[in-house]
Amino acid sequence: MTAVHQAPTQVLVPETGQLAPDFELLNQYGEPVRLADYRGRNVVLVFFPFAFSGICTGELCEIRDNIADFKYSNATVLALSVDSKFAQRAYAEHENFGFDLLADFWPHGAVARDYGVFDEASGMALRGTFIIDATGVIRYVVVNPRGQARDFAEYRRALSSLADQPS
C-alpha cells in the first residue's frame, strides 16, 4: 500500500468585509476569552510570533504606550501567539501589558491557521493584525513578513474610521 501525502490546505487570510472567525483561547491568567463575547465593541487582534522576541516586544509596547488610541475607538486589544499561557503571563508581567495575551498553544496555532497567518515551516504566527468592528466584521487587515514591524500610524488611521461608527 502506498501512502499518499497531501500538502496542507492553505487557509486564506480573511478579507475586509468578512465575518471574523470566532475562537476561544486562554489568556495569560488561564481565563477563557471568546471573540464572540466582544460583540458591541471593536476588537484589534494582533498575532505575533513569540513572547520576549525583539520586534514583538517593540510592537506590543507601542500598543501599551498608546492604549488610549484604542480605548477612544471603543477597541479591545487581544494579542495572540503560539506561546503557552505561562509564557504569556510572564511576558505580560515583565512588560506591564494591560491587555490580554492569548495562548494559541494547543492545538498548536489553530487560531492563527483560521486567520491564514500560521507559518507551518517555523511553527509560529506571522505578524497579522485584524481590526474587527462591533458587529464582528473585519474592517482592516495587514500581514507583515517575518522581521518587519507593523506601522503604528496605520492602526491610528484604521481606528479613527471605527471611532466614527456607532457601536
Short mmCIF file of C-alpha atoms in Angstrom, two decimals:
data_model
loop_
_atom_site.label_atom_id
_atom_site.label_comp_id
_atom_site.label_asym_id
_atom_site.label_seq_id
_atom_site.Cartn_x
_atom_site.Cartn_y
_atom_site.Cartn_z
CA MET A 1 0.00 0.00 0.00
CA THR A 2 1.35 3.40 -0.95
CA ALA A 3 0.91 6.28 1.45
CA VAL A 4 -0.42 9.42 -0.13
CA HIS A 5 0.77 12.66 1.41
CA GLN A 6 -1.12 15.79 0.62
CA ALA A 7 0.18 19.26 1.19
CA PRO A 8 -1.68 21.05 3.98
CA THR A 9 -4.56 23.15 2.79
CA GLN A 10 -3.57 26.80 2.63
CA VAL A 11 -6.10 28.89 4.53
CA LEU A 12 -6.57 32.29 3.01
CA VAL A 13 -6.34 35.40 5.12
CA PRO A 14 -9.87 36.69 5.79
CA GLU A 15 -10.58 39.90 3.91
CA THR A 16 -12.17 43.13 4.98
CA GLY A 17 -15.94 42.87 4.91
CA GLN A 18 -15.92 39.23 6.02
CA LEU A 19 -17.16 37.99 9.38
CA ALA A 20 -14.19 37.30 11.66
CA PRO A 21 -13.69 33.61 12.54
CA ASP A 22 -14.78 33.04 16.13
CA PHE A 23 -12.46 31.38 18.63
CA GLU A 24 -11.92 30.72 22.30
CA LEU A 25 -8.42 30.75 23.83
CA LEU A 26 -6.97 31.08 27.32
CA ASN A 27 -5.44 34.38 28.33
CA GLN A 28 -2.31 34.76 30.44
CA TYR A 29 -4.33 34.03 33.61
CA GLY A 30 -5.87 30.83 32.23
CA GLU A 31 -9.25 32.51 31.71
CA PRO A 32 -11.19 31.66 28.54
CA VAL A 33 -11.56 34.54 26.08
CA ARG A 34 -14.06 34.18 23.24
CA LEU A 35 -14.14 36.63 20.35
CA ALA A 36 -17.95 36.49 20.12
CA ASP A 37 -18.16 37.84 23.67
CA TYR A 38 -16.81 41.17 22.38
CA ARG A 39 -19.76 41.90 20.09
CA GLY A 40 -20.72 45.51 20.69
CA ARG A 41 -17.05 46.52 20.92
CA ASN A 42 -14.34 46.84 18.32
CA VAL A 43 -11.50 44.32 18.62
CA VAL A 44 -7.91 44.54 17.47
CA LEU A 45 -6.42 41.06 17.02
CA VAL A 46 -2.64 41.25 16.98
CA PHE A 47 -0.90 38.00 16.04
CA PHE A 48 2.78 37.98 16.98
CA PRO A 49 5.45 35.29 16.54
CA PHE A 50 6.80 34.77 20.07
CA ALA A 51 6.82 36.31 23.54
CA PHE A 52 10.02 38.05 24.57
CA SER A 53 11.27 38.50 20.99
CA GLY A 54 12.63 41.88 19.92
CA ILE A 55 10.25 43.14 17.23
CA CYS A 56 7.22 41.68 19.01
CA THR A 57 8.14 43.43 22.24
CA GLY A 58 8.59 46.74 20.44
CA GLU A 59 5.21 46.43 18.73
CA LEU A 60 3.30 45.40 21.85
CA CYS A 61 4.99 48.08 23.97
CA GLU A 62 3.91 50.66 21.40
CA ILE A 63 0.33 49.42 21.79
CA ARG A 64 0.70 49.51 25.59
CA ASP A 65 2.08 53.05 25.48
CA ASN A 66 -0.72 54.24 23.18
CA ILE A 67 -3.62 52.25 24.60
CA ALA A 68 -5.70 55.46 24.78
CA ASP A 69 -5.93 55.40 20.97
CA PHE A 70 -7.63 52.01 21.19
CA LYS A 71 -9.92 52.96 24.08
CA TYR A 72 -11.01 56.11 22.24
CA SER A 73 -12.17 53.88 19.39
CA ASN A 74 -14.04 51.54 21.77
CA ALA A 75 -11.49 48.85 20.86
CA THR A 76 -10.18 45.98 22.91
CA VAL A 77 -6.71 44.66 22.10
CA LEU A 78 -6.22 40.90 22.06
CA ALA A 79 -2.66 39.78 21.28
CA LEU A 80 -2.09 36.15 20.24
CA SER A 81 0.92 33.92 19.82
CA VAL A 82 1.59 30.18 19.90
CA ASP A 83 3.26 30.51 23.31
CA SER A 84 1.74 28.84 26.38
CA LYS A 85 -0.39 30.76 28.88
CA PHE A 86 2.56 30.53 31.30
CA ALA A 87 4.93 32.26 28.87
CA GLN A 88 2.20 34.83 28.08
CA ARG A 89 1.77 35.62 31.77
CA ALA A 90 5.50 36.06 32.39
CA TYR A 91 5.72 38.26 29.28
CA ALA A 92 2.69 40.38 30.24
CA GLU A 93 4.03 40.90 33.77
CA HIS A 94 7.55 41.68 32.55
CA GLU A 95 6.31 44.32 30.08
CA ASN A 96 3.31 45.60 32.09
CA PHE A 97 0.84 44.81 29.33
CA GLY A 98 -2.67 45.80 30.39
CA PHE A 99 -4.38 43.80 27.67
CA ASP A 100 -4.95 40.09 27.19
CA LEU A 101 -2.24 37.90 25.70
CA LEU A 102 -3.89 34.77 24.32
CA ALA A 103 -2.23 31.37 24.10
CA ASP A 104 -2.79 29.77 20.69
CA PHE A 105 -0.78 26.88 22.08
CA TRP A 106 -2.95 23.82 21.60
CA PRO A 107 -3.93 22.73 19.12
CA HIS A 108 -0.75 24.49 18.09
CA GLY A 109 -1.56 27.63 16.10
CA ALA A 110 -5.18 26.65 15.38
CA VAL A 111 -6.50 30.22 15.52
CA ALA A 112 -3.55 31.56 13.53
CA ARG A 113 -4.38 28.90 10.91
CA ASP A 114 -8.03 30.03 10.85
CA TYR A 115 -6.82 33.55 10.12
CA GLY A 116 -4.32 32.40 7.49
CA VAL A 117 -1.29 33.67 9.42
CA PHE A 118 0.30 30.45 10.68
CA ASP A 119 3.74 29.71 9.25
CA GLU A 120 3.96 25.90 9.08
CA ALA A 121 7.70 25.93 8.39
CA SER A 122 8.59 27.80 11.58
CA GLY A 123 5.61 26.86 13.77
CA MET A 124 4.78 30.46 14.59
CA ALA A 125 2.17 33.08 13.78
CA LEU A 126 3.07 35.78 11.29
CA ARG A 127 2.64 39.45 12.17
CA GLY A 128 -1.03 39.73 11.28
CA THR A 129 -3.45 42.37 12.53
CA PHE A 130 -7.21 42.24 12.13
CA ILE A 131 -9.40 45.10 13.27
CA ILE A 132 -12.93 43.85 13.79
CA ASP A 133 -15.91 46.14 14.23
CA ALA A 134 -18.62 45.84 16.88
CA THR A 135 -20.70 43.58 14.62
CA GLY A 136 -17.87 41.08 14.13
CA VAL A 137 -16.91 42.21 10.62
CA ILE A 138 -13.24 42.62 9.68
CA ARG A 139 -12.53 46.26 8.76
CA TYR A 140 -8.73 46.23 8.46
CA VAL A 141 -6.14 43.55 7.69
CA VAL A 142 -2.38 43.65 7.46
CA VAL A 143 0.08 40.75 7.42
CA ASN A 144 3.73 41.65 7.53
CA PRO A 145 6.55 39.35 6.54
CA ARG A 146 8.90 37.91 9.12
CA GLY A 147 11.19 40.54 10.59
CA GLN A 148 9.10 43.55 9.51
CA ALA A 149 7.33 45.52 12.23
CA ARG A 150 3.85 46.88 11.69
CA ASP A 151 3.32 50.60 11.15
CA PHE A 152 1.55 52.04 14.19
CA ALA A 153 0.30 55.01 12.11
CA GLU A 154 -1.80 52.51 10.13
CA TYR A 155 -3.51 51.44 13.37
CA ARG A 156 -4.39 55.04 14.09
CA ARG A 157 -5.92 55.51 10.63
CA ALA A 158 -7.94 52.30 10.86
CA LEU A 159 -9.07 53.04 14.40
CA SER A 160 -10.12 56.59 13.52
CA SER A 161 -12.54 55.22 10.92
CA LEU A 162 -14.05 52.98 13.61
CA ALA A 163 -14.37 55.87 16.06
CA ASP A 164 -16.80 57.50 13.63
CA GLN A 165 -19.05 54.42 13.52
CA PRO A 166 -21.80 53.86 16.06
CA SER A 167 -21.13 50.91 18.35
#
